[in-house]
Short mmCIF file of C-alpha atoms in Angstrom, two decimals:
data_model
loop_
_atom_site.label_atom_id
_atom_site.label_comp_id
_atom_site.label_asym_id
_atom_site.label_seq_id
_atom_site.Cartn_x
_atom_site.Cartn_y
_atom_site.Cartn_z
CA MET A 17 33.50 -48.21 57.49
CA THR A 18 35.80 -48.71 54.48
CA GLN A 19 38.14 -51.51 53.48
CA GLU A 20 41.10 -49.22 54.03
CA ASP A 21 40.52 -49.25 57.76
CA ASP A 22 43.10 -51.22 59.71
CA VAL A 23 40.50 -52.91 61.93
CA PRO A 24 36.85 -53.89 61.47
CA TYR A 25 35.82 -51.19 63.94
CA PRO A 26 38.07 -48.43 65.30
CA LEU A 27 38.58 -47.76 68.99
CA ASP A 28 36.61 -44.53 69.11
CA ALA A 29 33.78 -43.00 71.15
CA ALA A 30 31.15 -45.19 69.48
CA ALA A 31 33.18 -48.30 70.32
CA VAL A 32 33.44 -47.25 73.97
CA ARG A 33 29.68 -46.78 74.05
CA SER A 34 29.13 -50.24 72.60
CA TRP A 35 31.73 -51.72 74.94
CA CYS A 36 29.86 -50.35 77.96
CA GLY A 37 26.54 -51.73 76.83
CA LEU A 38 27.86 -55.14 75.80
CA ALA A 39 29.92 -55.51 79.03
CA LEU A 40 26.84 -54.61 81.05
CA GLU A 41 24.77 -57.23 79.31
CA ALA A 42 27.51 -59.85 79.76
CA LEU A 43 27.84 -59.10 83.48
CA GLY A 44 24.06 -59.06 83.82
CA ARG A 45 23.98 -62.61 82.53
CA GLU A 46 27.04 -63.75 84.46
CA ARG A 47 26.56 -61.99 87.77
CA GLU A 48 24.79 -64.86 89.55
CA ARG A 49 27.53 -67.30 88.60
CA ILE A 50 30.22 -64.80 89.59
CA ASP A 51 28.43 -64.20 92.91
CA ALA A 52 28.41 -67.97 93.45
CA ILE A 53 32.22 -68.32 93.22
CA ASN A 54 33.01 -65.27 95.37
CA VAL A 55 35.22 -66.54 98.19
CA TYR A 56 37.96 -63.88 98.38
CA PRO A 57 38.57 -61.55 100.14
CA VAL A 58 35.19 -62.20 101.81
CA ALA A 59 32.77 -64.94 100.83
CA ASP A 60 29.79 -62.61 100.75
CA GLY A 61 28.51 -63.65 97.32
CA ASP A 62 28.19 -60.22 95.71
CA THR A 63 31.19 -59.72 93.38
CA GLY A 64 29.13 -60.24 90.23
CA THR A 65 26.44 -57.86 91.41
CA ASN A 66 29.02 -55.25 92.45
CA LEU A 67 30.73 -55.41 89.06
CA TYR A 68 27.36 -55.11 87.29
CA LEU A 69 26.42 -52.01 89.31
CA THR A 70 29.84 -50.49 88.66
CA LEU A 71 29.48 -50.96 84.90
CA GLU A 72 25.89 -49.76 85.01
CA SER A 73 27.09 -46.46 86.43
CA ALA A 74 29.83 -46.30 83.77
CA ALA A 75 27.35 -46.99 80.94
CA ARG A 76 24.97 -44.31 82.16
CA ALA A 77 27.80 -41.78 82.30
CA VAL A 78 28.76 -42.58 78.70
CA GLU A 79 25.14 -42.23 77.56
CA ALA A 80 24.94 -38.87 79.33
CA ALA A 81 28.11 -37.74 77.52
CA PHE A 82 26.62 -38.69 74.15
CA ASP A 83 23.34 -36.92 75.02
CA GLY A 84 25.26 -33.81 76.01
CA HIS A 85 27.16 -33.68 72.74
CA ALA A 86 24.01 -34.39 70.73
CA SER A 87 22.21 -31.42 72.32
CA ALA A 88 25.22 -29.24 71.45
CA GLY A 89 25.31 -30.53 67.88
CA THR A 90 28.78 -32.08 68.24
CA ALA A 91 30.20 -35.58 68.25
CA PRO A 92 32.05 -36.95 71.30
CA ARG A 93 35.73 -37.80 70.98
CA LEU A 94 37.39 -40.93 72.32
CA ALA A 95 38.67 -38.88 75.27
CA ASP A 96 35.10 -37.78 76.09
CA ALA A 97 33.68 -41.31 76.04
CA ILE A 98 36.48 -43.15 77.84
CA GLY A 99 36.72 -40.33 80.40
CA ALA A 100 32.97 -40.58 81.08
CA MET A 101 33.22 -44.35 81.41
CA ALA A 102 36.03 -44.09 83.95
CA HIS A 103 34.30 -41.32 85.91
CA GLY A 104 31.01 -43.20 85.96
CA ALA A 105 32.72 -46.33 87.22
CA LEU A 106 34.55 -44.33 89.89
CA ILE A 107 31.45 -42.75 91.37
CA GLY A 108 29.43 -45.95 91.11
CA ALA A 109 32.08 -48.48 92.13
CA ARG A 110 30.84 -51.27 94.40
CA GLY A 111 32.88 -53.66 96.47
CA ASN A 112 36.52 -54.58 96.22
CA SER A 113 36.43 -55.79 92.61
CA GLY A 114 34.26 -52.93 91.35
CA THR A 115 36.65 -50.41 92.88
CA ILE A 116 39.64 -52.09 91.26
CA VAL A 117 37.94 -52.20 87.85
CA ALA A 118 37.15 -48.48 88.18
CA GLN A 119 40.85 -47.85 88.73
CA MET A 120 41.72 -49.95 85.67
CA LEU A 121 39.41 -47.83 83.54
CA ARG A 122 41.00 -44.70 84.93
CA GLY A 123 44.42 -46.08 84.02
CA MET A 124 43.26 -46.76 80.46
CA THR A 125 41.85 -43.26 80.25
CA GLU A 126 45.21 -41.74 81.17
CA VAL A 127 46.62 -43.21 77.96
CA LEU A 128 43.68 -43.31 75.54
CA ALA A 129 42.46 -39.77 76.20
CA ALA A 130 45.56 -38.39 74.45
CA THR A 131 45.60 -40.82 71.49
CA ASP A 132 43.62 -41.82 68.42
CA GLY A 133 42.85 -45.30 69.71
CA SER A 134 45.61 -47.12 67.82
CA ALA A 135 46.69 -50.68 68.58
CA ASP A 136 49.84 -49.43 70.28
CA ALA A 137 47.83 -47.02 72.40
CA LEU A 138 45.56 -49.90 73.52
CA ARG A 139 48.62 -51.93 74.53
CA GLN A 140 49.92 -49.02 76.58
CA ALA A 141 46.47 -48.43 78.08
CA LEU A 142 46.14 -52.05 79.22
CA ARG A 143 49.61 -51.92 80.76
CA ARG A 144 48.82 -48.68 82.57
CA ALA A 145 45.51 -50.16 83.76
CA ALA A 146 47.25 -53.18 85.28
CA ALA A 147 49.94 -51.09 86.92
CA SER A 148 47.44 -48.64 88.40
CA THR A 149 45.58 -51.42 90.21
CA TYR A 150 48.72 -52.37 92.13
CA GLU A 151 49.16 -48.71 93.08
CA ALA A 152 45.59 -48.54 94.41
CA VAL A 153 45.59 -51.73 96.51
CA ALA A 154 47.36 -51.40 99.87
CA HIS A 155 48.51 -55.05 99.94
CA PRO A 156 48.31 -56.67 96.48
CA VAL A 157 47.63 -60.42 96.39
CA GLU A 158 48.40 -62.68 93.42
CA GLY A 159 45.76 -65.01 92.11
CA THR A 160 43.22 -62.19 91.98
CA VAL A 161 41.94 -59.75 89.41
CA LEU A 162 45.31 -57.98 89.67
CA THR A 163 47.06 -61.05 88.26
CA VAL A 164 44.50 -61.44 85.49
CA ALA A 165 44.89 -57.76 84.50
CA THR A 166 48.65 -58.10 84.30
CA ALA A 167 48.39 -61.23 82.16
CA ALA A 168 46.01 -59.38 79.81
CA ALA A 169 48.55 -56.56 79.44
CA ASP A 170 51.36 -59.06 78.83
CA ALA A 171 49.35 -60.84 76.12
CA ALA A 172 48.46 -57.51 74.48
CA GLU A 173 52.14 -56.57 74.25
CA ARG A 174 52.93 -59.90 72.59
CA ALA A 175 50.30 -59.17 69.92
CA ALA A 176 52.74 -56.92 68.10
CA GLY A 177 53.48 -56.47 64.42
CA GLU A 178 52.60 -54.13 61.58
CA ASP A 179 49.36 -56.00 60.78
CA ALA A 180 48.09 -56.17 64.36
CA GLY A 181 45.26 -53.71 64.91
CA ALA A 182 43.34 -52.76 68.03
CA ALA A 183 40.96 -55.70 67.53
CA GLU A 184 43.83 -58.21 67.56
CA VAL A 185 45.30 -56.56 70.64
CA ALA A 186 41.96 -56.70 72.47
CA ARG A 187 41.43 -60.35 71.48
CA ALA A 188 44.92 -61.26 72.69
CA ALA A 189 44.31 -59.47 75.99
CA HIS A 190 41.04 -61.39 76.43
CA GLU A 191 42.68 -64.75 75.73
CA GLY A 192 45.56 -63.92 78.05
CA ALA A 193 43.13 -63.00 80.80
CA ARG A 194 41.17 -66.26 80.30
CA ALA A 195 44.32 -68.33 80.55
CA ALA A 196 45.49 -66.49 83.66
CA LEU A 197 42.09 -66.90 85.28
CA GLN A 198 42.36 -70.69 85.04
CA GLU A 199 45.64 -70.52 86.99
CA THR A 200 44.26 -68.52 89.94
CA PRO A 201 43.20 -71.55 92.05
CA GLY A 202 46.84 -72.62 92.14
CA GLN A 203 48.01 -69.13 93.15
CA LEU A 204 45.57 -68.40 95.98
CA ALA A 205 44.96 -71.17 98.51
CA VAL A 206 41.40 -70.13 99.35
CA LEU A 207 40.41 -70.54 95.68
CA GLY A 208 42.06 -73.91 95.48
CA ARG A 209 40.22 -75.17 98.55
CA ALA A 210 36.90 -74.03 97.15
CA GLY A 211 37.65 -75.32 93.64
CA VAL A 212 36.85 -72.05 91.87
CA VAL A 213 38.61 -69.33 89.95
CA ASP A 214 38.80 -65.72 91.20
CA ALA A 215 35.44 -63.98 90.95
CA GLY A 216 36.85 -60.54 90.21
CA GLY A 217 39.11 -61.97 87.51
CA CYS A 218 36.09 -63.71 86.03
CA GLY A 219 34.35 -60.36 85.72
CA LEU A 220 37.41 -58.84 84.05
CA VAL A 221 37.41 -61.66 81.46
CA ALA A 222 33.81 -60.76 80.61
CA LEU A 223 34.75 -57.08 80.35
CA LEU A 224 37.71 -57.71 78.02
CA GLY A 225 35.67 -60.17 75.97
CA ALA A 226 33.09 -57.46 75.33
CA LEU A 227 35.81 -55.06 74.15
CA ALA A 228 37.27 -57.67 71.80
CA ASP A 229 33.84 -58.50 70.37
CA VAL A 230 33.09 -54.84 69.65
CA LEU A 231 36.43 -54.08 67.98
CA SER A 232 36.49 -57.29 65.94
CA GLY A 233 32.96 -56.80 64.64
CA GLU A 234 31.68 -59.98 66.27
CA ALA A 235 29.21 -57.80 68.14
CA SER A 236 27.39 -54.79 66.74
CA ALA A 237 29.21 -51.47 66.99
CA ALA A 238 25.84 -49.76 67.29
CA PRO A 239 24.80 -48.48 70.74
CA VAL A 240 23.72 -51.33 73.06
CA ALA A 241 20.78 -50.79 75.38
CA VAL A 242 21.67 -50.55 79.07
CA ARG A 243 19.85 -53.63 80.29
CA ALA A 244 20.70 -57.11 81.51
CA ASP A 245 18.04 -59.42 80.13
CA ALA A 246 19.36 -60.14 76.64
CA PRO A 247 20.85 -63.65 76.32
CA LEU A 248 24.58 -63.65 75.55
CA PRO A 249 27.20 -66.38 75.36
CA GLU A 250 28.55 -67.25 78.77
CA ALA A 251 31.88 -65.71 79.75
CA ALA A 252 34.33 -68.57 79.29
CA GLY A 253 36.48 -69.41 82.25
CA CYS A 254 34.08 -68.58 85.07
CA GLU A 255 33.44 -72.12 86.20
CA ALA A 256 32.02 -72.74 89.65
CA VAL A 257 31.51 -75.92 91.59
CA GLY A 258 27.96 -75.21 92.71
CA ARG A 259 27.41 -72.35 95.13
CA VAL A 260 30.45 -71.92 97.37
CA ALA A 261 29.80 -72.11 101.08
CA ALA A 262 31.00 -69.14 103.08
CA ALA A 263 33.16 -71.48 105.13
CA GLY A 264 35.26 -72.12 102.06
CA GLY A 265 36.94 -68.73 102.01
CA GLY A 266 37.85 -65.65 103.86
CA ASP A 267 38.85 -65.21 107.45
CA PRO A 268 35.95 -65.90 109.89
CA GLU A 269 37.70 -63.64 112.41
CA GLY A 270 38.17 -60.83 109.90
CA PRO A 271 36.69 -57.33 110.04
CA ALA A 272 32.92 -57.07 110.44
CA PHE A 273 32.13 -54.12 108.15
CA GLU A 274 32.72 -53.06 104.56
CA VAL A 275 32.92 -49.26 104.29
CA ILE A 276 32.82 -47.49 100.92
CA TYR A 277 32.54 -43.76 100.21
CA LEU A 278 33.37 -41.12 97.65
CA LEU A 279 35.78 -38.52 98.97
CA GLU A 280 36.67 -35.01 97.87
CA ALA A 281 40.23 -34.46 99.08
CA ASP A 282 43.69 -33.46 97.90
CA ASP A 283 46.54 -35.88 97.32
CA ASP A 284 48.37 -35.17 100.58
CA ALA A 285 45.24 -35.79 102.66
CA VAL A 286 44.60 -39.07 100.80
CA ARG A 287 48.13 -40.31 101.52
CA GLN A 288 47.53 -39.76 105.21
CA LEU A 289 44.10 -41.41 104.91
CA ARG A 290 45.61 -44.53 103.32
CA ALA A 291 48.02 -44.92 106.23
CA ARG A 292 45.26 -44.46 108.81
CA LEU A 293 42.80 -46.85 107.18
CA ASP A 294 45.54 -49.43 106.64
CA GLY A 295 45.93 -49.51 110.40
CA LEU A 296 42.19 -49.92 110.95
CA GLY A 297 41.47 -52.91 108.74
CA ASP A 298 42.22 -54.75 105.49
CA SER A 299 41.19 -55.00 101.82
CA LEU A 300 42.04 -51.31 101.51
CA VAL A 301 41.62 -49.90 97.99
CA VAL A 302 41.73 -46.15 97.29
CA VAL A 303 41.23 -45.15 93.66
CA GLY A 304 40.72 -41.91 91.77
CA GLY A 305 42.54 -38.62 91.55
CA ASP A 306 42.10 -34.96 90.64
CA GLY A 307 40.34 -34.33 93.93
CA LEU A 308 37.79 -37.18 93.74
CA TRP A 309 38.45 -40.62 95.25
CA ASN A 310 36.61 -43.86 95.92
CA VAL A 311 37.56 -45.41 99.24
CA HIS A 312 36.98 -49.08 100.09
CA VAL A 313 38.07 -50.85 103.31
CA HIS A 314 37.04 -53.72 105.61
CA VAL A 315 37.08 -52.71 109.28
CA ASP A 316 35.64 -53.55 112.69
CA ASP A 317 35.07 -49.86 113.54
CA ALA A 318 32.99 -48.43 110.69
CA GLY A 319 32.64 -45.11 112.49
CA ALA A 320 36.41 -44.68 112.69
CA ALA A 321 36.73 -45.34 108.94
CA VAL A 322 34.14 -42.67 108.17
CA GLU A 323 35.69 -40.22 110.64
CA ALA A 324 39.06 -40.69 108.91
CA GLY A 325 37.39 -39.63 105.67
CA ILE A 326 35.85 -36.58 107.32
CA GLU A 327 39.29 -35.51 108.53
CA ALA A 328 40.74 -35.99 105.05
CA GLY A 329 38.03 -34.15 103.14
CA ARG A 330 34.34 -34.48 102.32
CA PRO A 331 33.03 -38.07 102.22
CA TYR A 332 29.62 -38.78 100.70
CA ARG A 333 27.65 -41.68 99.20
CA ILE A 334 28.75 -43.61 102.26
CA ARG A 335 27.80 -47.31 102.29
CA ILE A 336 28.39 -49.37 105.39
CA THR A 337 27.67 -53.10 105.15
CA HIS A 338 27.81 -55.58 108.01
CA PHE A 339 29.20 -58.86 106.70
CA GLY A 340 27.09 -60.80 109.20
CA GLY A 341 26.65 -64.33 107.98
CA ALA A 342 29.40 -64.00 105.34
CA ARG A 343 31.96 -64.53 108.12
CA ALA A 344 30.09 -67.37 109.81
CA LYS A 345 30.24 -71.08 109.12
CA GLU A 346 26.55 -71.39 108.33
CA PRO A 347 25.24 -67.99 107.29
CA GLU A 348 21.66 -67.32 108.24
CA MET A 349 19.53 -64.44 107.18
CA THR A 350 18.34 -62.19 109.95
CA ALA A 351 14.60 -61.95 110.47
CA ARG A 352 14.28 -58.20 109.86
CA ALA A 353 16.47 -55.22 109.03
CA VAL A 354 16.19 -51.50 108.34
CA VAL A 355 17.70 -49.74 105.30
CA ALA A 356 17.86 -45.96 105.66
CA VAL A 357 18.90 -43.26 103.17
CA VAL A 358 20.61 -40.42 105.04
CA PRO A 359 22.12 -37.07 103.96
CA GLY A 360 25.47 -37.22 105.76
CA ALA A 361 28.28 -39.22 107.35
CA GLY A 362 27.20 -38.43 110.89
CA LEU A 363 23.70 -39.77 110.39
CA ALA A 364 25.09 -42.79 108.56
CA GLY A 365 27.19 -43.68 111.59
CA LEU A 366 24.22 -43.09 113.89
CA CYS A 367 21.95 -45.37 111.87
CA THR A 368 24.64 -48.05 111.64
CA ARG A 369 25.12 -48.04 115.40
CA ALA A 370 21.36 -48.45 115.75
CA GLY A 371 21.59 -51.58 113.59
CA ALA A 372 20.42 -50.19 110.25
CA THR A 373 22.10 -50.43 106.85
CA ALA A 374 22.83 -46.81 105.92
CA VAL A 375 22.98 -45.39 102.39
CA ALA A 376 24.60 -41.95 102.79
CA VAL A 377 24.11 -39.57 99.87
CA ARG A 378 25.32 -36.15 98.91
CA PRO A 379 22.67 -33.46 98.41
CA GLY A 380 21.75 -33.18 94.75
CA GLU A 381 22.98 -36.68 93.97
CA PRO A 382 20.11 -39.02 94.92
CA PRO A 383 20.72 -42.79 94.85
CA ALA A 384 19.47 -44.88 91.94
CA SER A 385 17.01 -47.68 92.60
CA GLY A 386 19.83 -50.17 91.96
CA GLU A 387 21.78 -48.76 94.91
CA LEU A 388 18.78 -49.24 97.19
CA VAL A 389 18.19 -52.79 95.92
CA GLN A 390 21.84 -53.61 96.64
CA ALA A 391 21.52 -52.13 100.13
CA ILE A 392 18.45 -54.31 100.72
CA ARG A 393 20.41 -57.37 99.58
CA GLN A 394 23.33 -56.46 101.84
CA ALA A 395 21.01 -56.17 104.82
CA HIS A 396 20.71 -59.99 104.45
CA ALA A 397 17.24 -60.18 105.95
CA ARG A 398 13.97 -61.83 105.06
CA GLU A 399 12.05 -58.65 105.98
CA VAL A 400 13.26 -55.10 105.39
CA MET A 401 11.94 -51.69 106.42
CA LEU A 402 13.05 -49.13 103.80
CA LEU A 403 13.31 -45.51 104.94
CA PRO A 404 13.83 -43.12 101.96
CA ASN A 405 13.89 -40.04 104.24
CA ASP A 406 13.21 -37.76 101.28
CA ALA A 407 9.88 -37.02 99.56
CA GLU A 408 11.63 -36.93 96.17
CA LEU A 409 12.90 -40.50 96.63
CA ARG A 410 9.41 -41.98 96.95
CA HIS A 411 9.26 -43.42 93.43
CA THR A 412 12.89 -44.58 93.43
CA ALA A 413 12.38 -46.33 96.77
CA ALA A 414 9.12 -47.89 95.57
CA ALA A 415 10.87 -49.28 92.49
CA ALA A 416 13.67 -50.72 94.63
CA ALA A 417 11.17 -52.30 97.01
CA GLU A 418 9.29 -53.90 94.15
CA GLU A 419 12.46 -55.38 92.66
CA ALA A 420 13.58 -56.71 96.04
CA ARG A 421 10.18 -58.36 96.50
CA THR A 422 10.71 -60.32 93.28
CA GLU A 423 13.83 -61.77 94.95
CA GLY A 424 11.77 -63.06 97.88
CA VAL A 425 12.40 -60.24 100.37
CA ARG A 426 9.40 -58.81 102.19
CA VAL A 427 9.90 -55.03 101.98
CA ALA A 428 7.85 -52.31 103.64
CA LEU A 429 8.34 -48.76 102.38
CA ILE A 430 7.97 -46.44 105.38
CA PRO A 431 6.92 -43.02 103.99
CA THR A 432 9.59 -40.91 105.70
CA ARG A 433 10.10 -37.52 104.02
CA SER A 434 13.01 -36.29 106.13
CA ALA A 435 15.95 -37.73 108.03
CA VAL A 436 14.36 -36.68 111.34
CA GLN A 437 11.26 -38.70 110.47
CA GLY A 438 13.56 -41.61 109.74
CA LEU A 439 15.22 -41.27 113.14
CA ALA A 440 11.80 -41.27 114.81
CA ALA A 441 10.79 -44.41 112.91
CA LEU A 442 14.07 -46.15 113.71
CA ALA A 443 13.66 -45.34 117.40
CA VAL A 444 10.45 -47.40 117.67
CA HIS A 445 11.61 -50.28 115.42
CA GLU A 446 11.25 -53.63 117.22
CA PRO A 447 12.31 -56.74 115.25
CA GLY A 448 10.65 -58.98 117.83
CA ARG A 449 7.05 -57.98 117.08
CA SER A 450 5.07 -58.90 113.98
CA PHE A 451 5.99 -57.35 110.67
CA ASP A 452 2.67 -55.54 110.26
CA GLU A 453 2.77 -54.16 113.82
CA ASP A 454 6.32 -52.89 113.24
CA VAL A 455 5.27 -51.20 109.99
CA VAL A 456 2.34 -49.49 111.73
CA ALA A 457 4.48 -48.30 114.67
CA MET A 458 7.28 -46.96 112.46
CA THR A 459 4.87 -45.28 110.08
CA ALA A 460 2.98 -43.69 112.97
CA ALA A 461 6.18 -42.41 114.56
CA ALA A 462 7.29 -40.86 111.27
CA GLY A 463 3.88 -39.33 110.66
CA ALA A 464 3.80 -37.83 114.15
CA THR A 465 7.09 -36.01 113.52
CA ARG A 466 6.92 -32.59 111.90
CA TYR A 467 10.10 -31.71 110.09
CA ALA A 468 11.89 -28.51 109.17
CA GLU A 469 15.08 -27.52 107.41
CA LEU A 470 17.17 -24.36 107.46
CA ALA A 471 18.70 -23.46 104.11
CA LEU A 472 20.40 -20.52 102.42
CA ALA A 473 18.72 -18.92 99.40
CA GLU A 474 20.89 -19.06 96.29
CA ARG A 475 18.97 -16.42 94.33
CA GLN A 476 16.03 -14.05 94.51
CA SER A 477 12.74 -15.94 94.21
CA TRP A 478 9.11 -16.08 95.26
CA THR A 479 8.24 -18.35 98.20
CA MET A 480 5.21 -19.16 100.31
CA ALA A 481 6.51 -16.65 102.85
CA GLY A 482 7.21 -13.87 100.36
CA VAL A 483 10.19 -12.79 98.23
CA CYS A 484 13.63 -13.91 99.37
CA GLN A 485 16.99 -12.53 98.30
CA ALA A 486 20.22 -14.40 97.65
CA GLY A 487 21.87 -15.16 101.00
CA ASP A 488 18.66 -15.08 103.04
CA VAL A 489 18.07 -17.82 105.59
CA LEU A 490 15.00 -19.90 104.72
CA GLY A 491 13.05 -21.90 107.27
CA LEU A 492 11.15 -24.70 105.53
CA ILE A 493 8.46 -26.49 107.54
CA ASP A 494 7.12 -29.74 106.10
CA GLY A 495 8.73 -28.84 102.77
CA ASP A 496 7.39 -25.30 102.35
CA VAL A 497 9.18 -22.01 103.07
CA ALA A 498 7.53 -20.62 106.21
CA VAL A 499 10.13 -18.14 107.50
CA ILE A 500 12.62 -15.80 105.78
CA GLY A 501 15.36 -14.34 107.94
CA SER A 502 18.85 -12.91 107.87
CA ASP A 503 20.31 -14.81 110.84
CA LEU A 504 20.49 -18.58 111.13
CA THR A 505 19.99 -18.77 114.88
CA GLY A 506 17.13 -16.28 114.95
CA THR A 507 15.39 -17.94 112.01
CA ALA A 508 15.77 -21.36 113.67
CA MET A 509 14.19 -20.03 116.89
CA THR A 510 11.24 -18.66 114.93
CA VAL A 511 10.80 -22.00 113.17
CA LEU A 512 10.92 -23.87 116.48
CA ASP A 513 8.33 -21.55 118.03
CA ARG A 514 5.96 -22.08 115.09
CA MET A 515 6.37 -25.83 115.17
CA LEU A 516 5.92 -26.06 118.96
CA SER A 517 2.90 -23.77 118.98
CA ALA A 518 0.86 -26.84 118.04
CA GLY A 519 2.45 -28.86 120.86
CA GLY A 520 5.32 -31.29 121.08
CA GLU A 521 7.28 -33.43 123.52
CA MET A 522 10.63 -33.90 121.80
CA VAL A 523 12.79 -31.68 119.58
CA THR A 524 15.49 -33.26 117.43
CA LEU A 525 18.26 -31.05 116.07
CA VAL A 526 20.57 -32.44 113.37
CA LEU A 527 23.53 -30.14 112.80
CA GLY A 528 25.02 -29.82 109.34
CA ALA A 529 28.57 -29.08 108.31
CA GLN A 530 27.78 -25.37 107.97
CA ALA A 531 26.19 -24.99 111.39
CA PRO A 532 27.98 -22.27 113.44
CA ASP A 533 29.59 -23.06 116.77
CA GLY A 534 27.22 -22.75 119.68
CA LEU A 535 24.05 -23.08 117.58
CA ALA A 536 22.85 -26.22 119.34
CA ALA A 537 23.40 -24.79 122.83
CA ARG A 538 21.50 -21.60 122.01
CA LEU A 539 18.56 -23.50 120.53
CA GLU A 540 18.46 -25.93 123.45
CA GLY A 541 18.36 -22.96 125.83
CA HIS A 542 15.60 -21.32 123.81
CA VAL A 543 13.43 -24.47 123.93
CA ARG A 544 14.05 -24.88 127.67
CA GLU A 545 13.06 -21.28 128.42
CA ARG A 546 10.09 -20.92 126.08
CA HIS A 547 8.57 -24.42 125.96
CA LEU A 548 8.30 -26.24 129.26
CA ALA A 549 8.49 -30.04 129.43
CA VAL A 550 9.95 -30.30 125.92
CA ASP A 551 13.15 -32.37 125.65
CA THR A 552 15.87 -31.73 123.08
CA VAL A 553 18.31 -34.16 121.49
CA VAL A 554 21.20 -33.10 119.22
CA TYR A 555 23.00 -35.11 116.52
CA ASP A 556 25.93 -34.24 114.28
CA GLY A 557 24.63 -34.97 110.81
CA GLY A 558 27.55 -33.79 108.71
CA GLN A 559 25.33 -33.14 105.69
CA HIS A 560 26.57 -30.37 103.39
CA ALA A 561 23.43 -28.73 102.02
CA ALA A 562 21.36 -27.90 105.11
CA PRO A 563 23.05 -26.35 108.15
CA LEU A 564 20.20 -27.58 110.37
CA LEU A 565 17.39 -30.15 110.36
CA ILE A 566 14.63 -29.99 112.98
CA GLY A 567 12.14 -32.59 114.06
CA VAL A 568 9.28 -32.14 116.53
CA GLU A 569 7.46 -35.16 117.96
#
């Protein structure tokens, strides 16, 4: 840096990187206090955690952008860094507040990506960020993070003048947000009754404070490690009167489920989706653009909300959370719950109807351990059975289970390597018996289920069954290629015959999005004709990678 610079540190890619890291550390320190004052729109005590996970995803995306440029021998531009931050927040957004903050970052990106990071550009970016949140929320409410964002933009615009640099603008925005936050109890009755400020607005104050510290030089402009254990000053303005009881906020008769998913869809389909979801529930927030959206809504019919997404496009990373005690006067943890990772919307709905907390993922985009820890928390149980349903998720699931145990939750990792093994384990789950007996029964059911998958070869390669060509149908049994064919139905029949040659009483077929019409009926007929006394059950999985999953018990 030189003395000729207008500000201590410029708003460039390095500053965005530092902003991400510092904001993550601030939210890591503040998240328990923010959770404690979370009374609107639902008093479920997770706003701080949701904001932390949203920023964690943003920070990782920025680090990946820097790593990519370093390997190419180039330096990232402001547009690269702020774009990565917004995209990371979008795909990792959690909860109502996390989704809104992701939209704010997208709004800032729309302005900053085409500028040099000047003070005037930052003013415009903060104004666009505030405006975009109102566009994303179906029914904006004052006294929330929306109000705080608008106040920050107003304060930034007042910080005008030839000598005002980006640092002064950021500091003004932070101070404006802090002042507005203190007014929220008088703007939203539920906050006033509980004696707290808005939790989402509190998180935004921490976020803007981190930006001001980086640009003013009060915090190092060097990269900040992505972790949450370093002590930082508390985010001013996030006062709480103890831990707020769930009875202090929200509507006890409100919707029972929170549904969140990423959606690939065009603008016209999303407009129709907004209208449909608005009729199903409340707290509707749809953010994103350019074909990728993050959808958040509170509903009573979680299946209908997911089905609406399927009609609009391709939903994935589906998270369905039952509010449970958050809507009750005296919330009590359930004795035991199941958390299952599944590869599609159909299976997510199936697991949810069976009483499990589903974490739906898109093939090739496995969940981070933080996502699984959050799902365990949202299950709101003293004991949790965790079903990874993928051999490659073993270590991630083990890390999540270990972290949850440090929070006092008894977690059993059931070693399911496929969704069909998970379904078998879920079928024998009985919360009424002892924990150890339930673990043994679920593990035994999973272990007694052989699993197979039908996939399409993407290129020529060597397999356990010989050489396959691009476009061949591969039948994988217990993870290894056992059959190579040219026809999906014929290959599936061969796989079934091999699996049933060692015996079996039940065949489970999970149809993927690419499964041809009539496939299930033909396979059911084949089993009925060739293998007596074997029952068949069919589910619509909706997963995109595998056209068919098979389980044999």
